[in-house]
Short mmCIF file of C-alpha atoms in Angstrom, two decimals:
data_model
loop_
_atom_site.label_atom_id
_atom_site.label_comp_id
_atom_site.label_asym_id
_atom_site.label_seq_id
_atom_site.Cartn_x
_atom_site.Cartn_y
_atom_site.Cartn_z
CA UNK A 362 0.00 0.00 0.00
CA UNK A 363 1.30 3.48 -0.96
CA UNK A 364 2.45 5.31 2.35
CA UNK A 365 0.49 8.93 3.21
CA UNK A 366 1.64 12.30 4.66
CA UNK A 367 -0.20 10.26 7.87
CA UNK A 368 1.54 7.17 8.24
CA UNK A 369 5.51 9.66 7.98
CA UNK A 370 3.64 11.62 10.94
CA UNK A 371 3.04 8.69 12.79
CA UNK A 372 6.15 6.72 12.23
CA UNK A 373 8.34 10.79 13.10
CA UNK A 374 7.98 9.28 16.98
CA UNK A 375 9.49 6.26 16.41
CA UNK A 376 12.45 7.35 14.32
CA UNK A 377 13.11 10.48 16.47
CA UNK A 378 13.19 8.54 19.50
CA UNK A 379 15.73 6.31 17.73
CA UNK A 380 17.81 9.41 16.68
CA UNK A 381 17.81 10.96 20.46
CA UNK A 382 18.84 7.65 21.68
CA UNK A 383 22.12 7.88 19.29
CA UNK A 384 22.47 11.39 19.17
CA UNK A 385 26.13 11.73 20.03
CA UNK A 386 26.56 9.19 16.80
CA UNK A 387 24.76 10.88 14.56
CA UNK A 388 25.84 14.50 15.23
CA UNK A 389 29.08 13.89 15.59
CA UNK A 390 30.66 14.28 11.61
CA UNK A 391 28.66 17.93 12.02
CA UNK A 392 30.47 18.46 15.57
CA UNK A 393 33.75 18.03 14.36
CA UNK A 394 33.09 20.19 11.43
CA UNK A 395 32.19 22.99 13.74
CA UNK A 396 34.97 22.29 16.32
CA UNK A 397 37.49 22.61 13.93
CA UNK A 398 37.69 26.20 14.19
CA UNK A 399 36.22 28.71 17.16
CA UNK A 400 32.74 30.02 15.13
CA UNK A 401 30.68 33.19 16.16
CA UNK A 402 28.14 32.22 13.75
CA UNK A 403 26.12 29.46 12.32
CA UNK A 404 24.90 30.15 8.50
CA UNK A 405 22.39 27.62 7.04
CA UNK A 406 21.76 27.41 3.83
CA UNK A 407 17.92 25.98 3.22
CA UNK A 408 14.73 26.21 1.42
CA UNK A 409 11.08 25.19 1.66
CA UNK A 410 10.46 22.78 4.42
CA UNK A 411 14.39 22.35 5.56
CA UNK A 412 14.66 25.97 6.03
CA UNK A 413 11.28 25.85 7.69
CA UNK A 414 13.15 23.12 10.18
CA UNK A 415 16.15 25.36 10.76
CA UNK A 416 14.22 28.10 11.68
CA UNK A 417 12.14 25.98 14.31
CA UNK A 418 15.50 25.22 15.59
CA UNK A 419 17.27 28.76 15.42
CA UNK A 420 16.26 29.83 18.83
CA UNK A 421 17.06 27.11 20.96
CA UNK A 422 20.60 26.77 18.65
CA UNK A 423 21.33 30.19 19.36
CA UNK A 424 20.84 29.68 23.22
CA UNK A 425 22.43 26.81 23.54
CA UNK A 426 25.55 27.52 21.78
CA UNK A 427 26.17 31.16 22.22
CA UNK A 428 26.15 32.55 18.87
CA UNK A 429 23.80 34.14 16.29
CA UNK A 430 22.19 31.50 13.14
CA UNK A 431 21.07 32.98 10.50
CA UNK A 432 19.20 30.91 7.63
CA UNK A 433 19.28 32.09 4.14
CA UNK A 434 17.53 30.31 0.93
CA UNK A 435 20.19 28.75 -1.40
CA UNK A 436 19.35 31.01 -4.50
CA UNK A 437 20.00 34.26 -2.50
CA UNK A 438 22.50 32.74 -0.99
CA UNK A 439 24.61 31.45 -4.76
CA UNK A 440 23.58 35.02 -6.18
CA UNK A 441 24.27 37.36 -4.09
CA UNK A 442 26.47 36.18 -0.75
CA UNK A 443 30.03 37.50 -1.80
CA UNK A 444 31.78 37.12 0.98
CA UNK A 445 31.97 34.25 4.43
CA UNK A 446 33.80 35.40 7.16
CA UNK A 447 36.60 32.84 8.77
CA UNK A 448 34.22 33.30 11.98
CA UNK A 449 30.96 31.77 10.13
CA UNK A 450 30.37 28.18 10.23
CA UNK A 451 28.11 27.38 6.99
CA UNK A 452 26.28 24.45 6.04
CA UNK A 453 23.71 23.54 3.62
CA UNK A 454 20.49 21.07 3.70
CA UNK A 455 18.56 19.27 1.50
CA UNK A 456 16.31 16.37 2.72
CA UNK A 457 16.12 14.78 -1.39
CA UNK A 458 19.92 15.80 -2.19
CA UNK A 459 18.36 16.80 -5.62
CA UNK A 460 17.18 20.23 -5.11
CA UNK A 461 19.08 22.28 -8.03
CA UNK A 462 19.50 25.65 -5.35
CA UNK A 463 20.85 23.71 -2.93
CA UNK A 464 23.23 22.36 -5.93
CA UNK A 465 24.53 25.49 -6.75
CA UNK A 466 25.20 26.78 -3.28
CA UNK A 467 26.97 23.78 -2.50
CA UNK A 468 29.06 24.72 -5.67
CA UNK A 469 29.00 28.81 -4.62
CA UNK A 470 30.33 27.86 -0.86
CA UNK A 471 33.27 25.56 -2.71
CA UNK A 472 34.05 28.56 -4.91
CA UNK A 473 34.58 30.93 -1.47
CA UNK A 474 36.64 28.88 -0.75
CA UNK A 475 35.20 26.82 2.56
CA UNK A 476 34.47 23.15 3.03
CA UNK A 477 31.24 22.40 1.64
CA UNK A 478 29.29 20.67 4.07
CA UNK A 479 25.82 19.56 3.59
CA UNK A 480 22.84 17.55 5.55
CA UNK A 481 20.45 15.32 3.64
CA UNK A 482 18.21 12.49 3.68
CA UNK A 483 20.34 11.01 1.00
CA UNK A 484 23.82 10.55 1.06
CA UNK A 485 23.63 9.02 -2.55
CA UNK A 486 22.12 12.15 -4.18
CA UNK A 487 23.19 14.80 -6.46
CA UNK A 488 24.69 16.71 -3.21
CA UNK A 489 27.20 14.30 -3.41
CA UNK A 490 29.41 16.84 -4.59
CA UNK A 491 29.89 18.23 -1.35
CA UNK A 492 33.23 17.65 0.91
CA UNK A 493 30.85 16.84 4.01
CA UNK A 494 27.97 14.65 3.22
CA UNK A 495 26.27 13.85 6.62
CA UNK A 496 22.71 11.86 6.79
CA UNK A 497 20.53 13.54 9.27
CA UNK A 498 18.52 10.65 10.78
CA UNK A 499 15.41 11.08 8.57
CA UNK A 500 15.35 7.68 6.63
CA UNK A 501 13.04 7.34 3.92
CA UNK A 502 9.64 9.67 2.76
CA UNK A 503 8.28 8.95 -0.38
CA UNK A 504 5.56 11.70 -0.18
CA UNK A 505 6.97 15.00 -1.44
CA UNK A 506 4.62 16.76 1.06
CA UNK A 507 7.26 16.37 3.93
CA UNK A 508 6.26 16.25 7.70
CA UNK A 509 8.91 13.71 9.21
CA UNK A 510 12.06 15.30 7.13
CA UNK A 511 10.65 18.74 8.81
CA UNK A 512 10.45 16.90 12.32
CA UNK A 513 13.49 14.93 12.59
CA UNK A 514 15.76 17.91 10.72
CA UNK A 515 14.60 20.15 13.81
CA UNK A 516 15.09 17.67 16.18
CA UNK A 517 19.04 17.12 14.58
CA UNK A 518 20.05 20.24 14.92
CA UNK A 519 18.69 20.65 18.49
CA UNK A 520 20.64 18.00 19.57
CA UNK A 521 23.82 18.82 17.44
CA UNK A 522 23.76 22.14 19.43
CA UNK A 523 23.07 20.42 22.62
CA UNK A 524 25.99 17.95 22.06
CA UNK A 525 28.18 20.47 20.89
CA UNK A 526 27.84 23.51 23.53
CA UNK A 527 29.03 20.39 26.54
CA UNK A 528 31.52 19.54 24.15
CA UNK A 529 32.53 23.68 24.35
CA UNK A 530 32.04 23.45 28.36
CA UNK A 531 29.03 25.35 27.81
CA UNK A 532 26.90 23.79 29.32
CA UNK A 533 27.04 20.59 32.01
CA UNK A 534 26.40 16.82 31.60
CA UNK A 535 23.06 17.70 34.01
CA UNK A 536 22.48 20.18 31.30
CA UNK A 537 22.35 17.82 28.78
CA UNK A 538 20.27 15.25 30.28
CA UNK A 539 17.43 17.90 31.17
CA UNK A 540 17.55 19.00 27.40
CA UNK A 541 17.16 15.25 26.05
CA UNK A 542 14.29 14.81 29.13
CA UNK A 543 12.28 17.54 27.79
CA UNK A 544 12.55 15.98 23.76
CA UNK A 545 11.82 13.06 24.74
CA UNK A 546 9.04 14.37 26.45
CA UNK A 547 7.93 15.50 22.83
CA UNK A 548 8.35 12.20 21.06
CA UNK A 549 6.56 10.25 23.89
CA UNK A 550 3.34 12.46 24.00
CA UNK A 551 3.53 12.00 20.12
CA UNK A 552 0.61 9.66 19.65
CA UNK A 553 -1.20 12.56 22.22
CA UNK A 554 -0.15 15.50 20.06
CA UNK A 555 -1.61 13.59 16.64
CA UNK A 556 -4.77 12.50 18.43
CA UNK A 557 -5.13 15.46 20.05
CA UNK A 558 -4.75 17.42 16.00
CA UNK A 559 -7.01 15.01 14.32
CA UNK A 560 -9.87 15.79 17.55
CA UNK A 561 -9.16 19.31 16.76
CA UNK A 562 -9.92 19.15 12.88
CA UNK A 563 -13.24 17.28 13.75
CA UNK A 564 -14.20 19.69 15.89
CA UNK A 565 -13.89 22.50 13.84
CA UNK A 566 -14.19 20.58 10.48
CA UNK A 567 -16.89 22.35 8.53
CA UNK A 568 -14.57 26.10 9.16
CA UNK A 569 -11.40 24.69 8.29
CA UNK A 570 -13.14 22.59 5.42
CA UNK A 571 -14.10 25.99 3.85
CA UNK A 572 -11.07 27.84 4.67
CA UNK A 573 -10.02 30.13 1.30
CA UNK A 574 -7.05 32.28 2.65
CA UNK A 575 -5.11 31.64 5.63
CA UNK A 576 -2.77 33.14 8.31
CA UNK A 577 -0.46 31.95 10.71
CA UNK A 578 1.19 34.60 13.37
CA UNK A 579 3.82 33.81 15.24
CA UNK A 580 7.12 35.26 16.73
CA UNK A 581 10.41 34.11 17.89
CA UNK A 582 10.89 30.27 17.85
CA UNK A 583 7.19 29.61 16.16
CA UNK A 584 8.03 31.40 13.24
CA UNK A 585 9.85 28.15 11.81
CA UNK A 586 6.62 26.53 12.79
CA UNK A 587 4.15 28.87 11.03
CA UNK A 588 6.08 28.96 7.71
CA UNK A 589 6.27 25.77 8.10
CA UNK A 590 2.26 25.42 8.25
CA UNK A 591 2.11 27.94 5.55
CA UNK A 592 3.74 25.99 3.34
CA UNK A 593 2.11 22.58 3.87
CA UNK A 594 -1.56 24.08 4.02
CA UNK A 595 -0.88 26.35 0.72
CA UNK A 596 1.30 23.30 -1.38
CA UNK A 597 -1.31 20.38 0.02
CA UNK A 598 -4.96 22.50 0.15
CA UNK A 599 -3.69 24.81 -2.27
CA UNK A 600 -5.02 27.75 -0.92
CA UNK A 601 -3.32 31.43 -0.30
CA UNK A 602 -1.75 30.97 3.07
CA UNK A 603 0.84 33.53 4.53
CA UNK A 604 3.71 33.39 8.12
CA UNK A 605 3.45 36.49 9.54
CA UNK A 606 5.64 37.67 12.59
CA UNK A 607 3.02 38.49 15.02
CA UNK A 608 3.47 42.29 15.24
CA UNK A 609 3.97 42.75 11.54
CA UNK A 610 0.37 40.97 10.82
CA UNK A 611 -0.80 44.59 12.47
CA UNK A 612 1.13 47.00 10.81
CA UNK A 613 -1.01 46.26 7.18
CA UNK A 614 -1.79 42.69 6.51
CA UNK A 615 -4.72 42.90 9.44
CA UNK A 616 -6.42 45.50 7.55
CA UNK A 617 -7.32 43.27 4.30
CA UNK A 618 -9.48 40.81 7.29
CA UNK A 619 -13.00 40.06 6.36
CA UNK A 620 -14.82 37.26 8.07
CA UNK A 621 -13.99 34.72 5.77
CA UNK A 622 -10.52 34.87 7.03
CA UNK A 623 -8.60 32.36 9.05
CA UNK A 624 -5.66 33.25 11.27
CA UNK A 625 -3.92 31.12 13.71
CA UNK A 626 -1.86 32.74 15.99
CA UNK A 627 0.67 30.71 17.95
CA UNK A 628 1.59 31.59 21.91
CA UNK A 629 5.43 30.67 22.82
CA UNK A 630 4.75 30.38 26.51
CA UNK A 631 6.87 33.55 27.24
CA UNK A 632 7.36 37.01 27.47
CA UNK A 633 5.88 37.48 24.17
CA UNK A 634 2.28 35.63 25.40
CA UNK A 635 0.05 38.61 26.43
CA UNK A 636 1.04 40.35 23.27
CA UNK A 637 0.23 37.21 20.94
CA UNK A 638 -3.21 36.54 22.83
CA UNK A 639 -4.45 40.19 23.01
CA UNK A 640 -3.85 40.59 18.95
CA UNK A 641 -5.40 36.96 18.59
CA UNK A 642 -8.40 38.64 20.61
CA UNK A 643 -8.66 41.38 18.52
CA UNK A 644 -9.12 39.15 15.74
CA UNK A 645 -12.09 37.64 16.93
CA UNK A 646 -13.44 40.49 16.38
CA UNK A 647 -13.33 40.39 12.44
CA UNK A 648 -13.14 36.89 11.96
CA UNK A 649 -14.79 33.68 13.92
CA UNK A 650 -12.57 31.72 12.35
CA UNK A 651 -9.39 32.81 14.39
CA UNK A 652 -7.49 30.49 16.05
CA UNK A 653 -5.03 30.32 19.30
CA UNK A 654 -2.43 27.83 19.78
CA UNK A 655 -1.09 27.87 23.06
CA UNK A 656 -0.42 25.66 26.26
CA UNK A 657 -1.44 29.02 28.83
CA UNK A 658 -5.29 28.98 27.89
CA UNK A 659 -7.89 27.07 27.11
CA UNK A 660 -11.51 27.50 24.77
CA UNK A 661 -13.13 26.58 21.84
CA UNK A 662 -10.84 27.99 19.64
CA UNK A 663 -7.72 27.18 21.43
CA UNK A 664 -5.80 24.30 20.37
CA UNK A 665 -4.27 23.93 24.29
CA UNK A 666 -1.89 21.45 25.08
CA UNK A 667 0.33 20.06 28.73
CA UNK A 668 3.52 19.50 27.76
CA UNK A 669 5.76 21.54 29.83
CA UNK A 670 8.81 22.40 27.65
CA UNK A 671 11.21 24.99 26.41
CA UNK A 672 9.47 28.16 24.58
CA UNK A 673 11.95 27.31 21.58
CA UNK A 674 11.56 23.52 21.81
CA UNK A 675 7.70 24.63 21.58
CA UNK A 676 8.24 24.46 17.39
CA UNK A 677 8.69 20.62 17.73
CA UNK A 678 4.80 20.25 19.19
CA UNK A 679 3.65 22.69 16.53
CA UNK A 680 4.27 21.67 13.67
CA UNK A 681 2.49 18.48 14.67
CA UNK A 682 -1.16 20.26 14.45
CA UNK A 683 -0.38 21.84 10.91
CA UNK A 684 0.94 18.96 9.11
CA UNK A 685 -2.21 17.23 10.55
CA UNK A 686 -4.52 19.28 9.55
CA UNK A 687 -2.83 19.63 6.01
CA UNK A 688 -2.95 15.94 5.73
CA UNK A 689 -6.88 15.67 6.64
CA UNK A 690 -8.36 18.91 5.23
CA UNK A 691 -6.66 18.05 1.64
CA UNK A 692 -7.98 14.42 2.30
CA UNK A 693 -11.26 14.69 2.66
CA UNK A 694 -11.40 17.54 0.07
CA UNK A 695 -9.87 15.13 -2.08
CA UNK A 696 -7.38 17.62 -3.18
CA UNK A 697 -4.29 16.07 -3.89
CA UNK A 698 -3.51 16.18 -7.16
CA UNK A 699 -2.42 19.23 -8.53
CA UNK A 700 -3.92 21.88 -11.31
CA UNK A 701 -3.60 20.15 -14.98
CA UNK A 702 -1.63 23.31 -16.13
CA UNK A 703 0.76 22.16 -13.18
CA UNK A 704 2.58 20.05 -15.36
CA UNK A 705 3.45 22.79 -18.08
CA UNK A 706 4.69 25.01 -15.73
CA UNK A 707 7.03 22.31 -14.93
CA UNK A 708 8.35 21.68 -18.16
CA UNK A 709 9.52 24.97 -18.54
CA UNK A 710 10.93 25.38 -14.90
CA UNK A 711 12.11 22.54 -12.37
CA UNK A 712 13.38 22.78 -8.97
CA UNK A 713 14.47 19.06 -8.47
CA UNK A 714 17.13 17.26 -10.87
CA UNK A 715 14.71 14.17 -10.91
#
């Protein structure tokens, strides 16, 4: 039987589990990459959904090992990146190996003359041509809409910075055990989290069913996690759906609300909370179809969860509830194939060398 978005949900516990259980293993060709030199930045080179992963990760990276990462898309990053500083450790991802930006960055970072390292699903790929080829944990997904690539990506470069930061005296062994507690916190309540997505759907099926243009607001770690949803809702239900950092939805994209709107807004658990729930409020007042994701409240409209974790391991539960509800909205609108005229736009452009 042909696998679904579904079954690479379910089966992201499992294999995640597996990948915190030999994390110093599977980190470790990245580690020694990065401890070859002393780095005050991390550069990662990504599109779609693997930029989308990096960014869920950014925060807690950036915490945990002391320095800023940035994540730039390959194209902008082979066209107009001139120069890498000796201080800037810079990678690249691609979860198929056969994305042709990721291709030519691999080839720009070469040409600047710095090891080209890149992560991937696929270690037999066209990214071959890197120096560093380094499989990420993600195993096989057959179903270009990814969800466990997205998951276990995140989860690798938690853990790589995790790993990494004791291995800089960072942070302590104790340290380290508290940060794999709280993941695998995660990746047991998976089964929860997916049951818990699906019950949500249902009980809002007939709004989200109808949903024409969507929204997702976030800020800080959960901005990984709303592009993220962005892009699986808009390339699965094929729809107009838009990330927005929270405070930039109200200076001008707010004002184009109408009630058919949806907007999910998505509450870190921090400092940041009151702000995201008061402008989440205010769009209740435009739109019934407004949406709060958050583990401080709970109503109708609140997807509300337990789990007691990290604001910027919070991306890691989130994304959970968007690939979900990609995966049953564009199911039982039977929506998956694409527009006929789909396949002459790719015959004059591709993104993938097969």
């Amino acid at each position: 039987m042909k696998e679904t978005m579904m079954d690479y949900i379910i089966e992201t516990e499992a294999v995640c589990k597996t990948n915190l259980q030999q994390a110093k293993i599977l980190i470790q060709p990245l580690m020694e990459c990065f401890l070859e030199w002393e780095y005050e930045k991390i550069l990662i080179v990504a599109s779609g959904s693997s930029a989308n992963a990096a960014l869920c990760a950014k925060y807690f990276m950036q915490d945990t090992l002391y320095c800023d990462v940035e994540v730039i898309s390959p194209y902008t990053f082979t066209h107009y990146t001139k120069y890498v500083d000796d201080k800037t450790f810079v990678f690249a991802i691609s979860q198929s190996g056969s994305s042709t930006n990721t291709i030519d960055a691999i080839e720009k970072i070469q040409k600047l003359n710095r090891k080209a390292i890149v992560l991937t699903g696929n270690i037999h790929s066209d990214v071959a041509s890197a120096d560093v080829v380094i499989d990420y944990g993600v195993g096989k997904e057959s179903v270009g809409y990814v969800t466990k690539g997205v998951s276990t990506l995140a989860l690798y470069l938690c853990i790589f910075a995790i790993h990494t930061s004791y291995q800089l005296e960072y942070i302590s062994a104790k340290d380290v055990d508290g940060f794999h507690a709280q993941l695998s916190c995660i990746y047991d309540a998976y089964p929860q989290l997916i049951t818990q997505a699906v019950d949500f759907y249902r009980s809002h099926q007939k709004a989200l069913l109808s949903m024409s243009k969507l929204f997702i607001c976030a800020v800080g770690p959960n901005i990984g996690a709303a592009c993220e949803g962005a892009l699986k809702i808009s390339e699965t239900v094929k729809i107009p759906a838009f990330a927005y950092e929270i405070e930039e939805y109200i200076h001008g994209p707010n004002l184009q609300l109408d009630p058919s709107y949806t907007v999910i807004c998505i509450d870190n658990h921090d400092a940041s909370s009151k702000r995201v729930q008061d402008i989440w409020h205010a769009t209740t007042c435009i739109t019934d179809h407004s949406y709060l994701i958050s583990r401080g409240i709970e109503g109708d409209t609140i997807y509300h969860y337990d789990l007691d974790v990290l604001p910027t391991l919070s991306p890691l539960i989130h994304v959970v509830l968007f690939q979900v509800l990609a995966y049953q909205i564009t199911t039982e609108k039977n929506q998956w194939e694409d527009h006929i005229l789909m396949k002459d736009f790719n015959k004059v452009v591709k993104s993938k060398t097969k």
